[in-house]
């Protein structure tokens, strides 16, 4: 049962829908006040009365029953107390019945969401700056699938541009097939860096010719490009596998090279395209933006041209309900321009395009800048976290079996959770010590809580079952109430494209479980009813923590 919905539908306010009331029902900070509360301040204008008077009137009109056992009006709040046994039975039974599906829904049935994320550049290794787009996009992908949507994960590959002519030129001058095969993407990147440092005018001209050869379909040039692409994909797919990241499409910039001209023609037909200093633009000055550059003066296309073509292709191919772009906030203007141009073209679905912006990631020493040569490769961050996790686990539990496998789950979880815990728009300073702490707001803390719950259940041998007419105490009921919030948290995370809500929920749930664990004896409970209820509650908590971490892409060890 959705208790908030039950309350909302029992309250009748002229001019206010049940949905509006539902969205206003909240949890009081102090359980003594009530289990749910409705602030009445927003209704003051409708009634032209004080919130305190409104709360009293709503209280008088509300009929208590076996679900809502008590209603009080305090300082403009309408507070509700529920039948604790029935509430706990409803929540725990649902988790027991649905297990790894608890929290899922069919709200997305019949709707498609496209998510453009990670979007790696061919021939360039992942650096730590790619972490956020990859794990935020991956979490949103899993979240929307969990809520019943058809999700299309798109890796919009950076596989188009003069840099590939430069790379072929560098390989022709300095490359060695065996060295590149063995060195993989880092060997390719070294060639590209060397070109930028050493190439003279003749080599620059040669590189431009090689790019033209790629565009014209030259067999040798394209064979080299495809080789570089295959080496890149081998490298990135290994990282994606570790991070539990999935894609359904790898259609990148090159894929749209033959789809841009129809867009340009449509812009011309609709008289949106203007010439400015030889370049083709869409003037957006009256919308408070600089012009959107469509073609350079030499006729070359730009990111905007390809993004316009990509958006139209995705709508025609997938007929999406929403199309999300998980890209850093530095591209805010770019996406505002692209979305506005599509709107001016008469695409009524332009309002369904969403830029999911996020902040920057750096290490504590400031390492991040490629210009300063302080770039940090993502695989190095992952490896370091796993190695550190192994050391910590070995110190805490030297007799533990499968320490390497557990350390990998813990280390990878720390990397992912470290990028997801804070609001996505915030810049992140990544600290190895902080993300691997067994205390505090970390995945390690949540995973350790799972291991603790799993240990209790393993020792119980038979598990628990819900006893009849059991009155939960405060610690037990606080934990039940936290569990009950999970479906709502998922809905809110999806509505705001904010995986941090799920990460924070997991930490809050782990904290409440650990308080319950300290306050309430489980295996050595004072009576059999208490023991059975607490084992059921422990099992429900473990399942919900697993579901939370699974959506974030994080595994859960049985022991730690």
C-alpha positions as a Python dict, from the first residue, in 0.01 Angstrom:
ca = {
    (1, 'X'): (0, 0, 0),
    (2, 'X'): (113, 354, -80),
    (3, 'X'): (31, 525, 251),
    (4, 'X'): (95, 874, 116),
    (5, 'X'): (-153, 806, -163),
    (6, 'X'): (-403, 666, 88),
    (7, 'X'): (-378, 986, 295),
    (8, 'X'): (-398, 1213, -12),
    (9, 'X'): (-716, 1049, -137),
    (10, 'X'): (-887, 1077, 202),
    (11, 'X'): (-830, 1453, 221),
    (12, 'X'): (-1069, 1667, 18),
    (13, 'X'): (-964, 2026, -61),
    (14, 'X'): (-1162, 2219, -323),
    (15, 'X'): (-938, 2321, -611),
    (16, 'X'): (-651, 2093, -503),
    (17, 'X'): (-603, 1753, -665),
    (18, 'X'): (-509, 1433, -483),
    (19, 'X'): (-179, 1437, -677),
    (20, 'X'): (-94, 1782, -540),
    (21, 'X'): (-174, 1669, -187),
    (22, 'X'): (28, 1349, -242),
    (23, 'X'): (336, 1547, -346),
    (24, 'X'): (303, 1758, -29),
    (25, 'X'): (281, 1471, 220),
    (26, 'X'): (615, 1431, 393),
    (27, 'X'): (788, 1252, 680),
    (28, 'X'): (820, 1450, 1005),
    (29, 'X'): (1173, 1481, 1147),
    (30, 'X'): (1049, 1345, 1483),
    (31, 'X'): (844, 1022, 1491),
    (32, 'X'): (675, 1143, 1811),
    (33, 'X'): (496, 1406, 1601),
    (34, 'X'): (363, 1150, 1355),
    (35, 'X'): (456, 905, 1084),
    (36, 'X'): (344, 1133, 798),
    (37, 'X'): (265, 1504, 783),
    (38, 'X'): (87, 1746, 551),
    (39, 'X'): (213, 2108, 572),
    (40, 'X'): (-86, 2338, 521),
    (41, 'X'): (101, 2661, 444),
    (42, 'X'): (58, 2635, 66),
    (43, 'X'): (-323, 2619, 109),
    (44, 'X'): (-343, 2950, 296),
    (45, 'X'): (-408, 3153, -22),
    (46, 'X'): (-685, 2918, -133),
    (47, 'X'): (-870, 2925, 200),
    (48, 'X'): (-760, 3275, 303),
    (49, 'X'): (-700, 3136, 649),
    (50, 'X'): (-395, 3068, 860),
    (51, 'X'): (-223, 2729, 814),
    (52, 'X'): (-302, 2644, 1178),
    (53, 'X'): (-677, 2695, 1122),
    (54, 'X'): (-666, 2496, 796),
    (55, 'X'): (-489, 2207, 972),
    (56, 'X'): (-754, 2203, 1247),
    (57, 'X'): (-1039, 2201, 993),
    (58, 'X'): (-882, 1921, 789),
    (59, 'X'): (-827, 1724, 1108),
    (60, 'X'): (-1196, 1755, 1199),
    (61, 'X'): (-1300, 1628, 856),
    (62, 'X'): (-1057, 1333, 853),
    (63, 'X'): (-1193, 995, 960),
    (64, 'X'): (-939, 771, 1130),
    (65, 'X'): (-952, 397, 1057),
    (66, 'X'): (-744, 81, 1097),
    (67, 'X'): (-479, 226, 862),
    (68, 'X'): (-451, 582, 995),
    (69, 'X'): (-507, 551, 1368),
    (70, 'X'): (-450, 909, 1485),
    (71, 'X'): (-454, 1261, 1336),
    (72, 'X'): (-332, 1580, 1505),
    (73, 'X'): (-293, 1943, 1402),
    (74, 'X'): (24, 2116, 1524),
    (75, 'X'): (149, 2461, 1413),
    (76, 'X'): (3, 2441, 1063),
    (77, 'X'): (89, 2073, 1010),
    (78, 'X'): (-158, 1787, 987),
    (79, 'X'): (18, 1486, 1142),
    (80, 'X'): (-81, 1123, 1090),
    (81, 'X'): (3, 811, 1286),
    (82, 'X'): (-39, 475, 1119),
    (83, 'X'): (-106, 126, 1245),
    (84, 'X'): (259, 27, 1285),
    (85, 'X'): (204, -345, 1256),
    (86, 'X'): (-4, -317, 938),
    (87, 'X'): (243, -67, 791),
    (88, 'X'): (542, -290, 863),
    (89, 'X'): (361, -599, 737),
    (90, 'X'): (271, -422, 411),
    (91, 'X'): (626, -297, 346),
    (92, 'X'): (815, -612, 443),
    (93, 'X'): (572, -842, 262),
    (94, 'X'): (610, -642, -59),
    (95, 'X'): (989, -667, -40),
    (96, 'X'): (973, -1040, 35),
    (97, 'X'): (738, -1099, -257),
    (98, 'X'): (913, -880, -515),
    (99, 'X'): (1275, -930, -403),
    (100, 'X'): (1510, -783, -670),
    (101, 'X'): (1207, -620, -836),
    (102, 'X'): (1113, -422, -525),
    (103, 'X'): (1092, -55, -624),
    (104, 'X'): (1044, -129, -993),
    (105, 'X'): (733, -15, -1176),
    (106, 'X'): (562, -11, -1514),
    (107, 'X'): (536, 368, -1530),
    (108, 'X'): (760, 369, -1836),
    (109, 'X'): (576, 103, -2035),
    (110, 'X'): (540, 208, -2398),
    (111, 'X'): (788, 495, -2361),
    (112, 'X'): (1143, 509, -2496),
    (113, 'X'): (1423, 709, -2340),
    (114, 'X'): (1748, 765, -2530),
    (115, 'X'): (2054, 837, -2317),
    (116, 'X'): (2367, 977, -2481),
    (117, 'X'): (2656, 922, -2240),
    (118, 'X'): (3027, 846, -2208),
    (119, 'X'): (3083, 929, -2578),
    (120, 'X'): (3450, 835, -2596),
    (121, 'X'): (3695, 973, -2848),
    (122, 'X'): (3855, 717, -3076),
    (123, 'X'): (4230, 680, -3018),
    (124, 'X'): (4221, 862, -2683),
    (125, 'X'): (4233, 685, -2344),
    (126, 'X'): (3973, 744, -2074),
    (127, 'X'): (4086, 1002, -1821),
    (128, 'X'): (3920, 1068, -1488),
    (129, 'X'): (3710, 1343, -1646),
    (130, 'X'): (3515, 1073, -1832),
    (131, 'X'): (3407, 912, -1506),
    (132, 'X'): (3097, 1121, -1436),
    (133, 'X'): (2931, 1098, -1778),
    (134, 'X'): (2993, 723, -1781),
    (135, 'X'): (2858, 633, -1436),
    (136, 'X'): (2576, 894, -1428),
    (137, 'X'): (2459, 775, -1769),
    (138, 'X'): (2497, 412, -1663),
    (139, 'X'): (2292, 467, -1346),
    (140, 'X'): (2016, 649, -1537),
    (141, 'X'): (2012, 367, -1792),
    (142, 'X'): (1954, 108, -1518),
    (143, 'X'): (1709, 329, -1330),
    (144, 'X'): (1480, 389, -1628),
    (145, 'X'): (1490, 21, -1722),
    (146, 'X'): (1391, -59, -1363),
    (147, 'X'): (1093, 175, -1402),
    (148, 'X'): (971, -3, -1715),
    (149, 'X'): (1101, 225, -1990),
    (150, 'X'): (1253, 102, -2313),
    (151, 'X'): (1601, 252, -2281),
    (152, 'X'): (1848, 310, -2564),
    (153, 'X'): (2202, 371, -2438),
    (154, 'X'): (2399, 564, -2698),
    (155, 'X'): (2777, 602, -2708),
    (156, 'X'): (2811, 897, -2946),
    (157, 'X'): (3167, 815, -3049),
    (158, 'X'): (3408, 1096, -3128),
    (159, 'X'): (3518, 934, -3454),
    (160, 'X'): (3518, 1223, -3703),
    (161, 'X'): (3762, 1503, -3771),
    (162, 'X'): (4107, 1607, -3889),
    (163, 'X'): (4272, 1447, -3585),
    (164, 'X'): (4240, 1109, -3758),
    (165, 'X'): (4435, 1241, -4056),
    (166, 'X'): (4702, 1353, -3808),
    (167, 'X'): (4704, 1010, -3646),
    (168, 'X'): (4748, 828, -3976),
    (169, 'X'): (5024, 1070, -4071),
    (170, 'X'): (5200, 1011, -3737),
    (171, 'X'): (5170, 635, -3778),
    (172, 'X'): (5309, 649, -4130),
    (173, 'X'): (5612, 850, -4013),
    (174, 'X'): (5686, 695, -3674),
    (175, 'X'): (5453, 402, -3614),
    (176, 'X'): (5526, 32, -3584),
    (177, 'X'): (5245, -222, -3617),
    (178, 'X'): (5378, -458, -3347),
    (179, 'X'): (5433, -172, -3102),
    (180, 'X'): (5086, -31, -3162),
    (181, 'X'): (4924, -375, -3129),
    (182, 'X'): (5100, -441, -2799),
    (183, 'X'): (5068, -84, -2665),
    (184, 'X'): (4707, -42, -2773),
    (185, 'X'): (4537, 289, -2717),
    (186, 'X'): (4825, 439, -2520),
    (187, 'X'): (5061, 374, -2813),
    (188, 'X'): (4812, 545, -3047),
    (189, 'X'): (4779, 839, -2810),
    (190, 'X'): (5159, 873, -2790),
    (191, 'X'): (5173, 900, -3169),
    (192, 'X'): (4905, 1169, -3168),
    (193, 'X'): (5083, 1367, -2895),
    (194, 'X'): (5411, 1339, -3084),
    (195, 'X'): (5246, 1472, -3399),
    (196, 'X'): (5113, 1778, -3215),
    (197, 'X'): (5457, 1843, -3068),
    (198, 'X'): (5672, 1778, -3374),
    (199, 'X'): (5472, 1809, -3697),
    (200, 'X'): (5589, 2076, -3941),
    (201, 'X'): (5382, 2248, -4209),
    (202, 'X'): (5442, 1969, -4460),
    (203, 'X'): (5316, 1706, -4216),
    (204, 'X'): (5013, 1922, -4129),
    (205, 'X'): (4926, 1939, -4500),
    (206, 'X'): (4983, 1564, -4530),
    (207, 'X'): (4747, 1504, -4236),
    (208, 'X'): (4474, 1709, -4403),
    (209, 'X'): (4514, 1495, -4713),
    (210, 'X'): (4481, 1177, -4511),
    (211, 'X'): (4157, 1303, -4358),
    (212, 'X'): (4024, 1375, -4708),
    (213, 'X'): (4120, 1020, -4805),
    (214, 'X'): (3916, 887, -4511),
    (215, 'X'): (3617, 1094, -4620),
    (216, 'X'): (3648, 988, -4983),
    (217, 'X'): (3652, 619, -4890),
    (218, 'X'): (4018, 540, -4954),
    (219, 'X'): (4074, 174, -4867),
    (220, 'X'): (4409, 205, -4688),
    (221, 'X'): (4319, 518, -4489),
    (222, 'X'): (3990, 367, -4373),
    (223, 'X'): (4155, 36, -4287),
    (224, 'X'): (4395, 223, -4057),
    (225, 'X'): (4109, 422, -3906),
    (226, 'X'): (3908, 104, -3838),
    (227, 'X'): (4216, -54, -3680),
    (228, 'X'): (4259, 243, -3447),
    (229, 'X'): (3886, 226, -3367),
    (230, 'X'): (3902, -148, -3289),
    (231, 'X'): (4197, -98, -3053),
    (232, 'X'): (4006, 184, -2881),
    (233, 'X'): (3690, -21, -2840),
    (234, 'X'): (3883, -318, -2696),
    (235, 'X'): (4027, -81, -2437),
    (236, 'X'): (3705, 103, -2345),
    (237, 'X'): (3491, -211, -2342),
    (238, 'X'): (3719, -361, -2076),
    (239, 'X'): (3655, -54, -1859),
    (240, 'X'): (3281, -59, -1933),
    (241, 'X'): (3265, -424, -1829),
    (242, 'X'): (3428, -343, -1495),
    (243, 'X'): (3196, -48, -1435),
    (244, 'X'): (2887, -250, -1540),
    (245, 'X'): (2807, -8, -1823),
    (246, 'X'): (2585, -102, -2120),
    (247, 'X'): (2522, 54, -2462),
    (248, 'X'): (2277, -30, -2739),
    (249, 'X'): (2420, 199, -3006),
    (250, 'X'): (2770, 318, -3096),
    (251, 'X'): (2652, 555, -3369),
    (252, 'X'): (2905, 838, -3346),
    (253, 'X'): (2984, 1155, -3531),
    (254, 'X'): (3099, 973, -3844),
    (255, 'X'): (2765, 793, -3866),
    (256, 'X'): (2597, 1130, -3925),
    (257, 'X'): (2835, 1254, -4195),
    (258, 'X'): (2580, 1173, -4469),
    (259, 'X'): (2284, 1291, -4261),
    (260, 'X'): (2388, 1653, -4217),
    (261, 'X'): (2308, 1784, -4564),
    (262, 'X'): (1931, 1726, -4532),
    (263, 'X'): (1941, 1927, -4208),
    (264, 'X'): (2130, 2209, -4377),
    (265, 'X'): (1881, 2200, -4667),
    (266, 'X'): (1589, 2221, -4421),
    (267, 'X'): (1747, 2517, -4244),
    (268, 'X'): (1783, 2687, -4583),
    (269, 'X'): (1423, 2609, -4683),
    (270, 'X'): (1293, 2753, -4356),
    (271, 'X'): (1510, 3063, -4402),
    (272, 'X'): (1689, 3006, -4075),
    (273, 'X'): (2038, 2991, -4224),
    (274, 'X'): (2234, 3315, -4265),
    (275, 'X'): (2582, 3392, -4394),
    (276, 'X'): (2823, 3566, -4156),
    (277, 'X'): (3184, 3624, -4262),
    (278, 'X'): (3157, 3332, -4501),
    (279, 'X'): (3018, 3094, -4237),
    (280, 'X'): (2663, 2962, -4216),
    (281, 'X'): (2483, 3041, -3890),
    (282, 'X'): (2143, 3045, -3724),
    (283, 'X'): (2098, 3383, -3554),
    (284, 'X'): (1986, 3338, -3193),
    (285, 'X'): (2052, 3691, -3070),
    (286, 'X'): (1688, 3762, -2984),
    (287, 'X'): (1694, 3456, -2760),
    (288, 'X'): (1990, 3589, -2566),
    (289, 'X'): (2243, 3355, -2726),
    (290, 'X'): (2530, 3394, -2971),
    (291, 'X'): (2473, 3253, -3322),
    (292, 'X'): (2474, 2876, -3368),
    (293, 'X'): (2752, 2797, -3616),
    (294, 'X'): (2638, 2536, -3869),
    (295, 'X'): (2913, 2546, -4133),
    (296, 'X'): (3255, 2710, -4116),
    (297, 'X'): (3368, 2943, -4392),
    (298, 'X'): (3554, 2652, -4553),
    (299, 'X'): (3233, 2448, -4559),
    (300, 'X'): (3332, 2215, -4274),
    (301, 'X'): (3059, 2095, -4039),
    (302, 'X'): (3071, 2139, -3663),
    (303, 'X'): (2948, 1965, -3348),
    (304, 'X'): (2616, 2149, -3370),
    (305, 'X'): (2558, 2028, -3728),
    (306, 'X'): (2613, 1669, -3627),
    (307, 'X'): (2407, 1701, -3307),
    (308, 'X'): (2113, 1841, -3505),
    (309, 'X'): (2135, 1546, -3745),
    (310, 'X'): (2169, 1303, -3453),
    (311, 'X'): (1863, 1439, -3271),
    (312, 'X'): (1647, 1413, -3583),
    (313, 'X'): (1775, 1062, -3656),
    (314, 'X'): (1704, 949, -3300),
    (315, 'X'): (1350, 1085, -3307),
    (316, 'X'): (1281, 920, -3643),
    (317, 'X'): (1440, 590, -3536),
    (318, 'X'): (1332, 554, -3173),
    (319, 'X'): (1040, 797, -3140),
    (320, 'X'): (1171, 880, -2794),
    (321, 'X'): (970, 1013, -2502),
    (322, 'X'): (1286, 1186, -2379),
    (323, 'X'): (1640, 1209, -2515),
    (324, 'X'): (1904, 1279, -2249),
    (325, 'X'): (2253, 1415, -2308),
    (326, 'X'): (2482, 1340, -2012),
    (327, 'X'): (2749, 1601, -2084),
    (328, 'X'): (2951, 1839, -1864),
    (329, 'X'): (2805, 2177, -1773),
    (330, 'X'): (3065, 2353, -1992),
    (331, 'X'): (2842, 2255, -2285),
    (332, 'X'): (2532, 2429, -2146),
    (333, 'X'): (2532, 2693, -2420),
    (334, 'X'): (2593, 2439, -2696),
    (335, 'X'): (2286, 2236, -2605),
    (336, 'X'): (2069, 2544, -2550),
    (337, 'X'): (2161, 2650, -2904),
    (338, 'X'): (2099, 2308, -3059),
    (339, 'X'): (1764, 2266, -2881),
    (340, 'X'): (1655, 2618, -2982),
    (341, 'X'): (1749, 2560, -3348),
    (342, 'X'): (1540, 2240, -3352),
    (343, 'X'): (1251, 2434, -3198),
    (344, 'X'): (1284, 2702, -3468),
    (345, 'X'): (1280, 2425, -3729),
    (346, 'X'): (934, 2335, -3601),
    (347, 'X'): (1031, 2015, -3419),
    (348, 'X'): (769, 2006, -3144),
    (349, 'X'): (968, 1730, -2972),
    (350, 'X'): (1261, 1968, -2908),
    (351, 'X'): (1118, 2018, -2558),
    (352, 'X'): (1181, 1646, -2494),
    (353, 'X'): (1557, 1692, -2526),
    (354, 'X'): (1732, 1723, -2190),
    (355, 'X'): (2090, 1824, -2114),
    (356, 'X'): (2184, 1635, -1797),
    (357, 'X'): (2476, 1851, -1692),
    (358, 'X'): (2738, 1748, -1437),
    (359, 'X'): (3042, 1898, -1269),
    (360, 'X'): (3412, 1828, -1303),
    (361, 'X'): (3618, 1557, -1133),
    (362, 'X'): (3973, 1611, -1013),
    (363, 'X'): (4209, 1445, -767),
    (364, 'X'): (4316, 1605, -439),
    (365, 'X'): (4646, 1720, -591),
    (366, 'X'): (4456, 1895, -869),
    (367, 'X'): (4556, 1635, -1129),
    (368, 'X'): (4325, 1658, -1429),
    (369, 'X'): (4463, 1916, -1672),
    (370, 'X'): (4582, 1766, -2002),
    (371, 'X'): (4752, 2094, -2093),
    (372, 'X'): (4971, 2077, -1784),
    (373, 'X'): (5048, 1711, -1847),
    (374, 'X'): (4877, 1606, -1524),
    (375, 'X'): (4606, 1395, -1685),
    (376, 'X'): (4507, 1088, -1483),
    (377, 'X'): (4387, 781, -1670),
    (378, 'X'): (4065, 628, -1541),
    (379, 'X'): (4203, 273, -1547),
    (380, 'X'): (4480, 387, -1311),
    (381, 'X'): (4223, 531, -1068),
    (382, 'X'): (4027, 204, -1080),
    (383, 'X'): (4338, -9, -1027),
    (384, 'X'): (4455, 207, -737),
    (385, 'X'): (4115, 185, -566),
    (386, 'X'): (4108, -194, -602),
    (387, 'X'): (4465, -226, -470),
    (388, 'X'): (4390, 0, -173),
    (389, 'X'): (4066, -190, -104),
    (390, 'X'): (4262, -516, -94),
    (391, 'X'): (4508, -375, 159),
    (392, 'X'): (4227, -245, 383),
    (393, 'X'): (4027, -570, 364),
    (394, 'X'): (4338, -779, 431),
    (395, 'X'): (4415, -571, 741),
    (396, 'X'): (4058, -593, 874),
    (397, 'X'): (3993, -958, 793),
    (398, 'X'): (4312, -1148, 698),
    (399, 'X'): (4131, -1485, 708),
    (400, 'X'): (3866, -1378, 459),
    (401, 'X'): (3836, -1597, 149),
    (402, 'X'): (3825, -1456, -207),
    (403, 'X'): (3981, -1126, -96),
    (404, 'X'): (4079, -1028, -451),
    (405, 'X'): (3725, -1066, -586),
    (406, 'X'): (3583, -878, -287),
    (407, 'X'): (3845, -603, -322),
    (408, 'X'): (3744, -560, -686),
    (409, 'X'): (3377, -512, -593),
    (410, 'X'): (3473, -273, -314),
    (411, 'X'): (3723, -75, -522),
    (412, 'X'): (3497, -43, -825),
    (413, 'X'): (3204, 47, -601),
    (414, 'X'): (3413, 322, -441),
    (415, 'X'): (3496, 472, -781),
    (416, 'X'): (3133, 469, -898),
    (417, 'X'): (2978, 582, -569),
    (418, 'X'): (3238, 858, -531),
    (419, 'X'): (3112, 1011, -855),
    (420, 'X'): (2741, 958, -780),
    (421, 'X'): (2693, 1048, -414),
    (422, 'X'): (2694, 1426, -452),
    (423, 'X'): (2448, 1625, -660),
    (424, 'X'): (2563, 1573, -1020),
    (425, 'X'): (2618, 1942, -1094),
    (426, 'X'): (2879, 1978, -817),
    (427, 'X'): (3249, 1959, -892),
    (428, 'X'): (3408, 1658, -723),
    (429, 'X'): (3749, 1627, -562),
    (430, 'X'): (3815, 1253, -567),
    (431, 'X'): (3988, 1125, -252),
    (432, 'X'): (4101, 761, -235),
    (433, 'X'): (4095, 761, 146),
    (434, 'X'): (3749, 916, 161),
    (435, 'X'): (3578, 688, -92),
    (436, 'X'): (3731, 376, 69),
    (437, 'X'): (3632, 463, 425),
    (438, 'X'): (3431, 204, 619),
    (439, 'X'): (3267, 493, 801),
    (440, 'X'): (3077, 780, 649),
    (441, 'X'): (2890, 834, 326),
    (442, 'X'): (3058, 572, 107),
    (443, 'X'): (2970, 259, -87),
    (444, 'X'): (3212, 69, 138),
    (445, 'X'): (2995, 158, 438),
    (446, 'X'): (2684, 39, 253),
    (447, 'X'): (2854, -280, 130),
    (448, 'X'): (2982, -353, 482),
    (449, 'X'): (2628, -307, 613),
    (450, 'X'): (2509, -562, 356),
    (451, 'X'): (2780, -804, 472),
    (452, 'X'): (2670, -750, 834),
    (453, 'X'): (2305, -820, 748),
    (454, 'X'): (2405, -1123, 543),
    (455, 'X'): (2609, -1256, 835),
    (456, 'X'): (2309, -1228, 1070),
    (457, 'X'): (2083, -1410, 824),
    (458, 'X'): (2342, -1682, 763),
    (459, 'X'): (2370, -1749, 1136),
    (460, 'X'): (1992, -1764, 1178),
    (461, 'X'): (1983, -2077, 960),
    (462, 'X'): (1606, -2056, 900),
    (463, 'X'): (1560, -1686, 830),
    (464, 'X'): (1261, -1494, 962),
    (465, 'X'): (887, -1481, 909),
    (466, 'X'): (644, -1204, 989),
    (467, 'X'): (465, -1274, 1320),
    (468, 'X'): (104, -1170, 1371),
    (469, 'X'): (15, -853, 1562),
    (470, 'X'): (369, -742, 1635),
    (471, 'X'): (412, -379, 1746),
    (472, 'X'): (746, -248, 1611),
    (473, 'X'): (954, -36, 1848),
    (474, 'X'): (1095, 301, 1742),
    (475, 'X'): (1424, 172, 1592),
    (476, 'X'): (1242, -102, 1404),
    (477, 'X'): (974, 133, 1273),
    (478, 'X'): (1223, 399, 1163),
    (479, 'X'): (1392, 132, 952),
    (480, 'X'): (1058, 18, 807),
    (481, 'X'): (969, 375, 714),
    (482, 'X'): (1304, 416, 537),
    (483, 'X'): (1242, 97, 337),
    (484, 'X'): (896, 222, 239),
    (485, 'X'): (1048, 531, 77),
    (486, 'X'): (1249, 337, -184),
    (487, 'X'): (993, 340, -471),
    (488, 'X'): (931, 712, -417),
    (489, 'X'): (1306, 785, -412),
    (490, 'X'): (1346, 605, -745),
    (491, 'X'): (1061, 805, -899),
    (492, 'X'): (1212, 1130, -776),
    (493, 'X'): (1561, 1033, -900),
    (494, 'X'): (1414, 961, -1244),
    (495, 'X'): (1213, 1284, -1247),
    (496, 'X'): (1524, 1494, -1173),
    (497, 'X'): (1778, 1271, -1354),
    (498, 'X'): (1967, 1256, -1024),
    (499, 'X'): (2128, 922, -923),
    (500, 'X'): (2264, 1084, -607),
    (501, 'X'): (1915, 1047, -454),
    (502, 'X'): (1957, 668, -469),
    (503, 'X'): (2313, 682, -332),
    (504, 'X'): (2204, 900, -41),
    (505, 'X'): (1903, 678, 26),
    (506, 'X'): (2135, 376, 48),
    (507, 'X'): (2356, 551, 303),
    (508, 'X'): (2054, 663, 508),
    (509, 'X'): (1912, 310, 502),
    (510, 'X'): (2248, 163, 607),
    (511, 'X'): (2268, 411, 895),
    (512, 'X'): (1917, 325, 1016),
    (513, 'X'): (1992, -46, 991),
    (514, 'X'): (2309, -8, 1195),
    (515, 'X'): (2119, 187, 1461),
    (516, 'X'): (1858, -90, 1465),
    (517, 'X'): (2139, -349, 1482),
    (518, 'X'): (2285, -178, 1791),
    (519, 'X'): (1952, -102, 1962),
    (520, 'X'): (1779, -434, 1899),
    (521, 'X'): (1912, -783, 1959),
    (522, 'X'): (1830, -992, 1654),
    (523, 'X'): (1948, -1351, 1696),
    (524, 'X'): (1933, -1326, 2076),
    (525, 'X'): (1601, -1134, 2082),
    (526, 'X'): (1397, -1132, 2402),
    (527, 'X'): (1122, -1348, 2249),
    (528, 'X'): (1053, -1548, 1934),
    (529, 'X'): (813, -1290, 1788),
    (530, 'X'): (1079, -1020, 1809),
    (531, 'X'): (1342, -1252, 1664),
    (532, 'X'): (1126, -1348, 1365),
    (533, 'X'): (1025, -988, 1294),
    (534, 'X'): (1383, -860, 1318),
    (535, 'X'): (1515, -1132, 1088),
    (536, 'X'): (1245, -1043, 833),
    (537, 'X'): (1336, -676, 867),
    (538, 'X'): (1706, -757, 822),
    (539, 'X'): (1633, -958, 508),
    (540, 'X'): (1415, -678, 367),
    (541, 'X'): (1690, -424, 436),
    (542, 'X'): (1957, -636, 268),
    (543, 'X'): (1738, -679, -41),
    (544, 'X'): (1666, -307, -65),
    (545, 'X'): (2033, -212, -24),
    (546, 'X'): (2123, -460, -297),
    (547, 'X'): (1855, -314, -527),
    (548, 'X'): (1985, 39, -460),
    (549, 'X'): (2347, -47, -534),
    (550, 'X'): (2251, -256, -837),
    (551, 'X'): (2086, 45, -1003),
    (552, 'X'): (2407, 241, -941),
    (553, 'X'): (2609, -41, -1099),
    (554, 'X'): (2773, -158, -776),
    (555, 'X'): (2812, -520, -667),
    (556, 'X'): (2763, -649, -311),
    (557, 'X'): (3005, -898, -151),
    (558, 'X'): (2850, -1156, 83),
    (559, 'X'): (3137, -1107, 329),
    (560, 'X'): (3385, -832, 404),
}
